[in-house]
mmCIF file of C-alpha atoms in Angstrom:
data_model
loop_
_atom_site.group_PDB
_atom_site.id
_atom_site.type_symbol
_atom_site.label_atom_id
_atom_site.label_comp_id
_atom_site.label_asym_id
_atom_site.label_seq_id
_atom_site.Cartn_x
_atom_site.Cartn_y
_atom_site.Cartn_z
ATOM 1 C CA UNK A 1 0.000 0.000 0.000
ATOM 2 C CA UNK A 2 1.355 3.310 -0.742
ATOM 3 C CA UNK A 3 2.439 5.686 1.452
ATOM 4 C CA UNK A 4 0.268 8.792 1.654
ATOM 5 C CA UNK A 5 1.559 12.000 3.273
ATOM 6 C CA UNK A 6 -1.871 13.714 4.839
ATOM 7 C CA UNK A 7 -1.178 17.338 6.473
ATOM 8 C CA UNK A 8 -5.281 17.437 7.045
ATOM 9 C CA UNK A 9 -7.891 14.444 7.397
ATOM 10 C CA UNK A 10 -9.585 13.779 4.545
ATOM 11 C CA UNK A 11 -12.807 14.568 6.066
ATOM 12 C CA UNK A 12 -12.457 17.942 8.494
ATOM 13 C CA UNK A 13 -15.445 19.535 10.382
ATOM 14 C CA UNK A 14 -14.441 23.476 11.636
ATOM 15 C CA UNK A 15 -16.393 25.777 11.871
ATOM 16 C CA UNK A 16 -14.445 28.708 10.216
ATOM 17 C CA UNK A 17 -17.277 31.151 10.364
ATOM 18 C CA UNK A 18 -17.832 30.983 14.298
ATOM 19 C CA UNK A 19 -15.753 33.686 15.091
ATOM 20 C CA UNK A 20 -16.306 35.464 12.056
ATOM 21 C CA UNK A 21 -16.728 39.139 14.030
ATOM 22 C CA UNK A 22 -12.901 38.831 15.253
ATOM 23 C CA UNK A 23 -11.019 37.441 12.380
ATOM 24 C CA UNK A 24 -13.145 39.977 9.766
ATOM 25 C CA UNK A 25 -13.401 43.198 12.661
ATOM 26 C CA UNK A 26 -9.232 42.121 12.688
ATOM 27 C CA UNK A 27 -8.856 41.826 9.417
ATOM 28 C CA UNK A 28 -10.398 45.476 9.020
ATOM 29 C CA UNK A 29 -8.095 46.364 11.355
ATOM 30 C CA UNK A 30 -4.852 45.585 9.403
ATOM 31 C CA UNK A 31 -5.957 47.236 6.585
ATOM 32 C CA UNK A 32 -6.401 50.457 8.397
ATOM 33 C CA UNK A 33 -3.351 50.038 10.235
ATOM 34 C CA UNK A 34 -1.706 49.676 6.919
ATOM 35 C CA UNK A 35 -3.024 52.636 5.351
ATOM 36 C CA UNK A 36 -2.154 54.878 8.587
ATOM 37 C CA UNK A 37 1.431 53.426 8.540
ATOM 38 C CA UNK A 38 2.062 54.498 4.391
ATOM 39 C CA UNK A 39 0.529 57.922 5.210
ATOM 40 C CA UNK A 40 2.334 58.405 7.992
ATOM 41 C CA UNK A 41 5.715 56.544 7.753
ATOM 42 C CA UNK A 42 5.687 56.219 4.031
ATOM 43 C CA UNK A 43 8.154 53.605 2.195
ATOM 44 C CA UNK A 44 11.368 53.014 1.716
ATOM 45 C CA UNK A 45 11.353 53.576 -1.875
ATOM 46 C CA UNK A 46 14.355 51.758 -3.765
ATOM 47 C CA UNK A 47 16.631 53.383 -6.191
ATOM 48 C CA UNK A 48 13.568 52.549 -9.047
ATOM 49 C CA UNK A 49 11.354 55.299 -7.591
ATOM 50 C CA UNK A 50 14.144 57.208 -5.712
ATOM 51 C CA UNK A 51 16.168 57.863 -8.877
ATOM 52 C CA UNK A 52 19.991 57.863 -8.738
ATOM 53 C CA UNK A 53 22.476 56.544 -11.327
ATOM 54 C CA UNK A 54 23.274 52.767 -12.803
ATOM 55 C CA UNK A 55 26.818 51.993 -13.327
ATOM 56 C CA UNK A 56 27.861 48.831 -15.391
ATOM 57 C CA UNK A 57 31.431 47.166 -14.398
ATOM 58 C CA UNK A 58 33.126 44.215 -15.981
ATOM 59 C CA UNK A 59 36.500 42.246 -14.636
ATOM 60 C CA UNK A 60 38.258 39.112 -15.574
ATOM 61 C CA UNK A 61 38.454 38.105 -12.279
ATOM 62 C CA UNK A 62 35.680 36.839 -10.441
ATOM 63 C CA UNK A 63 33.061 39.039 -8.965
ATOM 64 C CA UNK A 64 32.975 39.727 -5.078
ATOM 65 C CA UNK A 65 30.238 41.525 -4.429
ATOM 66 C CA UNK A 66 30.494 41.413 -0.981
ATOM 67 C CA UNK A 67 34.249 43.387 -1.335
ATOM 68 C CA UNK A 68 32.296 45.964 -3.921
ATOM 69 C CA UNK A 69 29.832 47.146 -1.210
ATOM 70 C CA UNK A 70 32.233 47.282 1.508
ATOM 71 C CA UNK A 71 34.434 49.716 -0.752
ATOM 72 C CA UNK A 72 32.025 51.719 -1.659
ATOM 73 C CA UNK A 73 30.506 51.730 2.120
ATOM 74 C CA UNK A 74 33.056 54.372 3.186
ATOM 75 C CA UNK A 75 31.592 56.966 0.391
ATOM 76 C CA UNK A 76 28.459 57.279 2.339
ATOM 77 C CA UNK A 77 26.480 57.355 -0.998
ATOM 78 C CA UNK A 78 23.511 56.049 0.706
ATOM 79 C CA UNK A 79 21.336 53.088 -0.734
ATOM 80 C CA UNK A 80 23.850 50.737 -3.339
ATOM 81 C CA UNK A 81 22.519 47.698 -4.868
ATOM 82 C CA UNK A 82 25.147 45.584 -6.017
ATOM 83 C CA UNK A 83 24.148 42.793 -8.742
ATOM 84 C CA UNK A 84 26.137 40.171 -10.975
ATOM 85 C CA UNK A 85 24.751 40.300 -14.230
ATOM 86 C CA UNK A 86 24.505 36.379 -15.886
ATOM 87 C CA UNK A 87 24.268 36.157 -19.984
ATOM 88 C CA UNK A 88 25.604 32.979 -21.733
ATOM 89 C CA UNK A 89 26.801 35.058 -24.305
ATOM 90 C CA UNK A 90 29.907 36.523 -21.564
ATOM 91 C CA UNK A 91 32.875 34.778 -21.941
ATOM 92 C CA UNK A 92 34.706 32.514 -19.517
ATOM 93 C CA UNK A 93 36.620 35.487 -17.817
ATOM 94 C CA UNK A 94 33.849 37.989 -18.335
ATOM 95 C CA UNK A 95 32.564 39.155 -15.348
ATOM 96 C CA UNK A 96 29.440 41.671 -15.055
ATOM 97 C CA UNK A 97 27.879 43.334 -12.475
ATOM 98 C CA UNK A 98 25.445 45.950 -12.161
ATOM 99 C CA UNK A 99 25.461 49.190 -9.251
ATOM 100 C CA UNK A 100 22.442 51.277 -8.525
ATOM 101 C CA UNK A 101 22.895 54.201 -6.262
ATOM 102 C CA UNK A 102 21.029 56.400 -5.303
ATOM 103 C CA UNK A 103 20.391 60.117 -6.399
ATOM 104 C CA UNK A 104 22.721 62.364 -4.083
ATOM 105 C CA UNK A 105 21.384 65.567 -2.115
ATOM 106 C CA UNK A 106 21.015 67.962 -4.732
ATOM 107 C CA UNK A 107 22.083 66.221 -8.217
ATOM 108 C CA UNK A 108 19.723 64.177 -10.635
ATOM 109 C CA UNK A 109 23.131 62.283 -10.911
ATOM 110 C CA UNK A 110 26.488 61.430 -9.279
ATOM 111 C CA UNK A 111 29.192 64.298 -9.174
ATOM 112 C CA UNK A 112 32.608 63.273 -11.437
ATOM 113 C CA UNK A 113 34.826 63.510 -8.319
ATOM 114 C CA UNK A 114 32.437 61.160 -6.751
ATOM 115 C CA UNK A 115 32.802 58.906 -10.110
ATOM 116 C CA UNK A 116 36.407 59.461 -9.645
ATOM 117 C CA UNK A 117 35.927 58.343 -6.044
ATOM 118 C CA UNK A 118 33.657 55.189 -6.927
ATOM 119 C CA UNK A 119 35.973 53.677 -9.636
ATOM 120 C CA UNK A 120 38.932 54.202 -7.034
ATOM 121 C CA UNK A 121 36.991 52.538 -4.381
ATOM 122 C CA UNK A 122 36.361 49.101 -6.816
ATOM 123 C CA UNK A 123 39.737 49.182 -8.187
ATOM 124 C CA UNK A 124 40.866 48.727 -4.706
ATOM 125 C CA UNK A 125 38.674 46.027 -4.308
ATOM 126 C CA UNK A 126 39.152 44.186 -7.720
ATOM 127 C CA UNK A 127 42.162 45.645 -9.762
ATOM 128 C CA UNK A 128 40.668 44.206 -12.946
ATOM 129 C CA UNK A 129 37.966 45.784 -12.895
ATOM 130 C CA UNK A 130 36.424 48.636 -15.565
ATOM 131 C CA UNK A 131 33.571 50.497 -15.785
ATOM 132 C CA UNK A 132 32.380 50.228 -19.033
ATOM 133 C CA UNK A 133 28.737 52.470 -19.306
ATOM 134 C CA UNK A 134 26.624 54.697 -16.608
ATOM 135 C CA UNK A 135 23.265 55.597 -16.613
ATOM 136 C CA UNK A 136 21.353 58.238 -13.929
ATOM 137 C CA UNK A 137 17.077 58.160 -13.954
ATOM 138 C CA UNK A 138 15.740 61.370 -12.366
ATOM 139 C CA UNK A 139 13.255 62.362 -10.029
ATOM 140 C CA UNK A 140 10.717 62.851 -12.694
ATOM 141 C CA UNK A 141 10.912 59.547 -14.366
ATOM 142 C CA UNK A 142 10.957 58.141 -10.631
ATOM 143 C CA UNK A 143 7.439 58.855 -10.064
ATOM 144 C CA UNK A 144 6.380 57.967 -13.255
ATOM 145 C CA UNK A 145 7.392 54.466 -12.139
ATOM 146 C CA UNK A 146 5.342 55.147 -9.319
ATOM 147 C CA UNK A 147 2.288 56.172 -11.450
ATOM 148 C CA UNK A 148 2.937 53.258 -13.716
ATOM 149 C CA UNK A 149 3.680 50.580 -10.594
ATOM 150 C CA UNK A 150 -0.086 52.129 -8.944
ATOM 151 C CA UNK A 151 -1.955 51.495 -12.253
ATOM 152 C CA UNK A 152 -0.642 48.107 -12.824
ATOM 153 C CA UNK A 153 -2.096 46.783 -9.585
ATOM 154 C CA UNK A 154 -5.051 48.549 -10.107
ATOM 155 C CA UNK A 155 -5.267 47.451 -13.770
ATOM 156 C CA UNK A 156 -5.054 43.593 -12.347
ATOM 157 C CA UNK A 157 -7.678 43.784 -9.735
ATOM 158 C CA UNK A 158 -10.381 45.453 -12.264
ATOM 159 C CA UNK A 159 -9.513 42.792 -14.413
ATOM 160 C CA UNK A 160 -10.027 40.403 -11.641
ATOM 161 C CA UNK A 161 -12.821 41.533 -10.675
ATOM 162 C CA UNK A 162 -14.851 41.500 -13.775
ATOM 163 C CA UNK A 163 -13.360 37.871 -14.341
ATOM 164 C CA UNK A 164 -15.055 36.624 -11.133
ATOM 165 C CA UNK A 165 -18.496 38.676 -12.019
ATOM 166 C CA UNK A 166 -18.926 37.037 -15.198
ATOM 167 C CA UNK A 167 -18.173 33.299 -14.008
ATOM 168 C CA UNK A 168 -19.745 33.611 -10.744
ATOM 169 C CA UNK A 169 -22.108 36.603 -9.369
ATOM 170 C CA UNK A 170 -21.809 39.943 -8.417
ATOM 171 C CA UNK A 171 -21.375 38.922 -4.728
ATOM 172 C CA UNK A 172 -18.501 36.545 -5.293
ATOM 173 C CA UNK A 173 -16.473 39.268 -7.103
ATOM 174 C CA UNK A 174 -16.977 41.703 -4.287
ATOM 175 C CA UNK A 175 -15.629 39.243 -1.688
ATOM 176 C CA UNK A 176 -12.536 38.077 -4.012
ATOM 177 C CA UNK A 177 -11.521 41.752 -4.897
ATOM 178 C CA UNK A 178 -12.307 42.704 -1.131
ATOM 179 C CA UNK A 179 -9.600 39.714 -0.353
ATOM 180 C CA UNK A 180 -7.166 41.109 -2.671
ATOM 181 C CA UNK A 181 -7.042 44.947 -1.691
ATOM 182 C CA UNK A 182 -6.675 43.393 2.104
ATOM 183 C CA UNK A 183 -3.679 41.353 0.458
ATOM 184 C CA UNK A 184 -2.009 44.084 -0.961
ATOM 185 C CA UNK A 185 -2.719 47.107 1.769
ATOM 186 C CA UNK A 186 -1.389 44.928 4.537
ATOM 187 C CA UNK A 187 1.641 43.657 2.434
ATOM 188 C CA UNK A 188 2.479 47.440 1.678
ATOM 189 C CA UNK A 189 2.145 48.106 5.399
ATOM 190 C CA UNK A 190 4.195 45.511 6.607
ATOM 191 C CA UNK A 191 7.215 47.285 3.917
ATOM 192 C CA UNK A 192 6.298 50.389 5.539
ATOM 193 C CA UNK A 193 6.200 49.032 8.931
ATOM 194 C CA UNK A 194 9.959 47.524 8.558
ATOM 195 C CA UNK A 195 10.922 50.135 6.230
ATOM 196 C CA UNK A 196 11.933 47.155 3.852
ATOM 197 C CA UNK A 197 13.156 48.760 0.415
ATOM 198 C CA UNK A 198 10.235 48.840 -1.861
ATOM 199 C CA UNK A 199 11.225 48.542 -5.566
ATOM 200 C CA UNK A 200 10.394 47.287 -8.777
ATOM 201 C CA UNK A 201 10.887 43.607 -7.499
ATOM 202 C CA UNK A 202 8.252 44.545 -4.903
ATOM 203 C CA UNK A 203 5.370 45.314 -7.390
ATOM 204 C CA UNK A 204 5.828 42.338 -9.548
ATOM 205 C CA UNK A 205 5.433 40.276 -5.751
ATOM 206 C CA UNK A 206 2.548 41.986 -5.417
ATOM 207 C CA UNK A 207 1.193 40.971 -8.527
ATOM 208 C CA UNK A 208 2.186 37.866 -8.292
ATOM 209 C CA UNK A 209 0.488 37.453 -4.763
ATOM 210 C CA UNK A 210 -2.779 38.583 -6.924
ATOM 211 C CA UNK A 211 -2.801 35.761 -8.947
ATOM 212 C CA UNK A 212 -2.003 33.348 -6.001
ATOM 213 C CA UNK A 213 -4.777 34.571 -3.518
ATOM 214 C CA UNK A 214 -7.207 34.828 -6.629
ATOM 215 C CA UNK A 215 -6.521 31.059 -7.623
ATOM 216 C CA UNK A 216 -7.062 29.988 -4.635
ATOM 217 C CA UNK A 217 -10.073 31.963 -3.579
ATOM 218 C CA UNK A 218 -11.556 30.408 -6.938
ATOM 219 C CA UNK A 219 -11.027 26.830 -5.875
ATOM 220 C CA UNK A 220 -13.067 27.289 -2.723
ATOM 221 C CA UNK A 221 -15.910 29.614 -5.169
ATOM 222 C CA UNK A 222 -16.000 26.600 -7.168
ATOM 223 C CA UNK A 223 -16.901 24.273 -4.320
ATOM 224 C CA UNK A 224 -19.334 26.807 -3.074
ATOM 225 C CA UNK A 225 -21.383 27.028 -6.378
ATOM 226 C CA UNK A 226 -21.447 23.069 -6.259
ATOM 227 C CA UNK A 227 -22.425 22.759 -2.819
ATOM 228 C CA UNK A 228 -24.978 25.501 -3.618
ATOM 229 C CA UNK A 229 -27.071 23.408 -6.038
ATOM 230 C CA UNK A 230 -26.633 20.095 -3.893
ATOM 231 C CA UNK A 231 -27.264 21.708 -0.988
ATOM 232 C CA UNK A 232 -30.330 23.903 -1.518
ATOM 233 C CA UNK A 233 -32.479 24.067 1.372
ATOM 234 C CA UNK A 234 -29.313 24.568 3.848
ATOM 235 C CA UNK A 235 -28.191 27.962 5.166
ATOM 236 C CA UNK A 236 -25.751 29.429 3.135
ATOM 237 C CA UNK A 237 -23.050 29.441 6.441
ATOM 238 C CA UNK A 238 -23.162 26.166 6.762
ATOM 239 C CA UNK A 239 -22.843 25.463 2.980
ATOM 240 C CA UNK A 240 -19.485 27.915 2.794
ATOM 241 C CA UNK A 241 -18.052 25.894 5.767
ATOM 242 C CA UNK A 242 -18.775 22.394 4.094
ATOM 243 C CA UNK A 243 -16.814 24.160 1.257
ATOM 244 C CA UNK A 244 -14.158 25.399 2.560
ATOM 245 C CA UNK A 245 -13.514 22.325 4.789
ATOM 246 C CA UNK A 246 -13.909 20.002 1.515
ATOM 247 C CA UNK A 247 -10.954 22.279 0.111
ATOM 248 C CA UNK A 248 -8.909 22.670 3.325
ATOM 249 C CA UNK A 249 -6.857 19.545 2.262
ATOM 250 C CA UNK A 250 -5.886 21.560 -0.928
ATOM 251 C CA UNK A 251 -5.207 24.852 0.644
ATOM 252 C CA UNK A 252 -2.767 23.373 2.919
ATOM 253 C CA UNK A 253 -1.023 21.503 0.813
ATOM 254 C CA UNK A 254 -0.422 24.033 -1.973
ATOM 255 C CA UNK A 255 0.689 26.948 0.651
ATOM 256 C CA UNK A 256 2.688 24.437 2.617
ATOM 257 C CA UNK A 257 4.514 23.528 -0.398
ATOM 258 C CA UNK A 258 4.891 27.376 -1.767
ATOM 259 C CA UNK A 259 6.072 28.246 1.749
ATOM 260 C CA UNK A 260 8.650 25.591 1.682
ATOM 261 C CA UNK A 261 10.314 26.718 -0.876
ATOM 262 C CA UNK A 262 9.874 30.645 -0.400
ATOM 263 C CA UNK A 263 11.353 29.899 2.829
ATOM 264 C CA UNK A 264 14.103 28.383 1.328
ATOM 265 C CA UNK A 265 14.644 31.358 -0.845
ATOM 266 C CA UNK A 266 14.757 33.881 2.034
ATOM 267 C CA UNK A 267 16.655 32.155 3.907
ATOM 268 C CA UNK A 268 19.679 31.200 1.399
ATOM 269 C CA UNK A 269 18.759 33.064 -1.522
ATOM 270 C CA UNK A 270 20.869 36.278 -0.625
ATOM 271 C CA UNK A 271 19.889 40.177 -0.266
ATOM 272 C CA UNK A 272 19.331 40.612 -3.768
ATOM 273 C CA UNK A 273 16.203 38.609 -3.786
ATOM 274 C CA UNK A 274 14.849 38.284 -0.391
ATOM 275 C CA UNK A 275 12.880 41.613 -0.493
ATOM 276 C CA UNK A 276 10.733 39.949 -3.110
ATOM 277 C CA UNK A 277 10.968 36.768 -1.278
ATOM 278 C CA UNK A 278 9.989 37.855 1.806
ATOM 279 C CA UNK A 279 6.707 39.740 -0.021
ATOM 280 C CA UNK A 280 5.476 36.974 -1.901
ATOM 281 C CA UNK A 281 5.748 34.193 1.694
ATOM 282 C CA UNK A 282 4.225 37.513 3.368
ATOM 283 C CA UNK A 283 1.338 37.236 0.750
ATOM 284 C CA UNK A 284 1.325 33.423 1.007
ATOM 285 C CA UNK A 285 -0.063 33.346 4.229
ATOM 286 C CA UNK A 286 -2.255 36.928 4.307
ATOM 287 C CA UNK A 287 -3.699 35.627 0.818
ATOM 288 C CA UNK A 288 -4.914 31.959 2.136
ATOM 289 C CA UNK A 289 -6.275 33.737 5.105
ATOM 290 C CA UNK A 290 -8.390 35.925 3.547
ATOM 291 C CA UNK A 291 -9.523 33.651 1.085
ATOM 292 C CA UNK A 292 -11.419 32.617 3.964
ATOM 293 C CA UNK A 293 -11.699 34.780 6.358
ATOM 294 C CA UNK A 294 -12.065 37.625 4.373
ATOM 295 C CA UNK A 295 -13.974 36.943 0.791
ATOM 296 C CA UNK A 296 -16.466 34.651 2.153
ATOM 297 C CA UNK A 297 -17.764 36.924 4.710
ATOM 298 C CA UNK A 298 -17.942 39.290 2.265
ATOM 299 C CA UNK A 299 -20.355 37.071 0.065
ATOM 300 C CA UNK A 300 -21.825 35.310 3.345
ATOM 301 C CA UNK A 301 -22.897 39.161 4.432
ATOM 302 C CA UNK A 302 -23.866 40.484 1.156
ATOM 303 C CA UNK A 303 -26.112 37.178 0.417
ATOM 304 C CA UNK A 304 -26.496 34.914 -2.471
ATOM 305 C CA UNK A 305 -30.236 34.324 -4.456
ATOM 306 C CA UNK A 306 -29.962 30.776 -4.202
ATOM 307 C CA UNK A 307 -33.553 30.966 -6.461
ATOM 308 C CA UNK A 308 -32.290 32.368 -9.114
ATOM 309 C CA UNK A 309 -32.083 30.039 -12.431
ATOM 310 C CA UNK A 310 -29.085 31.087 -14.240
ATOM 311 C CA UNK A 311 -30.051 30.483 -18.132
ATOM 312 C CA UNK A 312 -27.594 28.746 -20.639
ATOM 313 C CA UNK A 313 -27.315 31.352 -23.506
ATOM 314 C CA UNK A 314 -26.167 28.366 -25.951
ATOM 315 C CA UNK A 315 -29.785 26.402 -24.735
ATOM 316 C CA UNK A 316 -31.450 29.889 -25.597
ATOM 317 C CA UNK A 317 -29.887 30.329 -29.005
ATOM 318 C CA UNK A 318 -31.161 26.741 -29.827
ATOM 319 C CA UNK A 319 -34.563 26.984 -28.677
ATOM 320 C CA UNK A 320 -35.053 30.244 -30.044
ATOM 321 C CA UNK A 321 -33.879 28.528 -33.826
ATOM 322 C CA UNK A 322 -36.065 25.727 -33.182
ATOM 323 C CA UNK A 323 -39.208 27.604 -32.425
ATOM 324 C CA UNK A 324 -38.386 29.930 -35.484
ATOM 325 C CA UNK A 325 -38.003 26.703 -37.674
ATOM 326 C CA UNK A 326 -41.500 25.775 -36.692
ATOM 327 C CA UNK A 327 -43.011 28.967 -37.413
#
């Protein structure tokens, strides 16, 4: 007999709606924490939305960046993001990295003397190494990528939202996009609550935590509309709490396994990814809970017309053919 690895019984009774005034009242509670911690904190906006200036280095010997950053440390230049740059098209002793720093007090750009001072600095810590191109993005193109970072999000949950209108009803796509503005607000609050640099890395996590809490708010919709139709005289709590237990099994396992390996990532993945990391295990576990806790007391409040005979437009179509062929 084969060995089965069960993290929940196949058959699982909670009742996930019992408490549903504290998890939703605290789940209310995030949100507004969240908000009140941008508006007053703010973020800790990366060089993407900061501006500053891109310089591209090469060296045939092999890239330290550890030794990079703690040259350029004494310069006091403020936020540096130090990344090797892989291509298959470098050569064996080609060697590529990429350094972001910040805009200085002042300039759009970095100063020559502090270019002087900068290719000093790596020379001392790698004597092969050359810079070979630099690039500066201002303060006005800065919150452009703001602008444009804001509008993708917003662009995804619309879409979202008219996704779940059409294949479910009205109800279900207030609770799903309800879930995924809690995702997102309380993921930006916990950046702003750490002051965790927020980049460009950060807002594709934060889409891809939309697609992730959607999916798996869907799965548990799914359920719900079968369990609607066998299940018609029953209240609709107890129906959402057949369905989510039916799907618990599920749930589990496809966040435990996520989680496993996100957790791997942050932990020996390195600084260059773990701010992305560390957003999308974040939205892991805030998206799974409010696929519960959140979007189906949203539709449990709002109500669903459990009379109402949805009509197949394809069945139409036909019948409507058919009676015109008898005519």
């Amino acid at each position: 007999m084969a060995f089965r690895l069960k993290l929940v019984p196949d058959e699982t009774r909670f009742d996930f709606f019992r408490h549903q005034v504290l998890t939703f009242g605290f789940s209310v509670f995030l949100v507004v924490a969240s908000v009140v911690l941008v508006l007053v904190q703010g973020l800790n906006f990366g060089i993407d939305f900061k501006g500053g200036t891109t310089i591209r280095t090469e060296s045939t010997a092999a890239l330290d960046v550890g030794a990079y950053r703690d040259a350029l440390a004494p310069l006091n230049l403020g936020d540096v993001s130090i990344t090797e740059v892989f291509d298959p098209t470098f050569a064996a002793d080609q060697h590529v990295a990429m350094i972001r720093i910040q805009a200085q007090e002042g300039d759009e750009a970095i100063t020559p003397e502090q270019m002087t001072a900068i290719e000093g600095a790596l020379v001392g810590a790698d004597a092969a190494v050359k810079i070979v191109s630099t690039e500066s993005v201002g303060p006005k193109v800065s919150g452009e990528l703001i602008w444009t970072a804001i509008w993708s999000v917003l662009a995804a949950t619309v879409a979202i939202l008219f996704y779940i209108w059409l294949r479910f009803e009205w109800q279900f796509s207030v609770g799903a996009v309800a879930a995924l503005i809690h995702d997102i607000v309380v993921t930006v609050g916990i950046f702003s609550l750490f002051q965790i640099k927020f980049d460009l890395t950060i807002i594709a996590a934060l889409l891809t935590i939309l697609g992730y809490s959607i999916n798996d708010t869907v799965v548990v919709f799914d359920r719900l509309r079968e369990n609607l139709v066998k299940y018609k005289t029953m209240p609709l709590r107890e129906v959402m709490n057949i369905s989510v237990n039916e799907t618990l099994s599920r749930t589990v396992m496809t966040s435990g396994t996520t989680l496993l390996a996100l957790i791997a990532l942050l932990v020996l993945g390195g600084d260059v990814i773990r701010g992305f990391v560390f957003a999308m295990t974040w939205g892991v576990v805030v998206g799974t809970y409010s696929s519960v806790f959140v979007a189906k007391n949203i539709v449990l409040f709002l109500g669903v017309d459990r009379n109402k005979e949805k009509k197949d437009p394809a069945a139409e179509f036909f019948t409507e053919k058919v009676s015109d062929a008898d005519n």
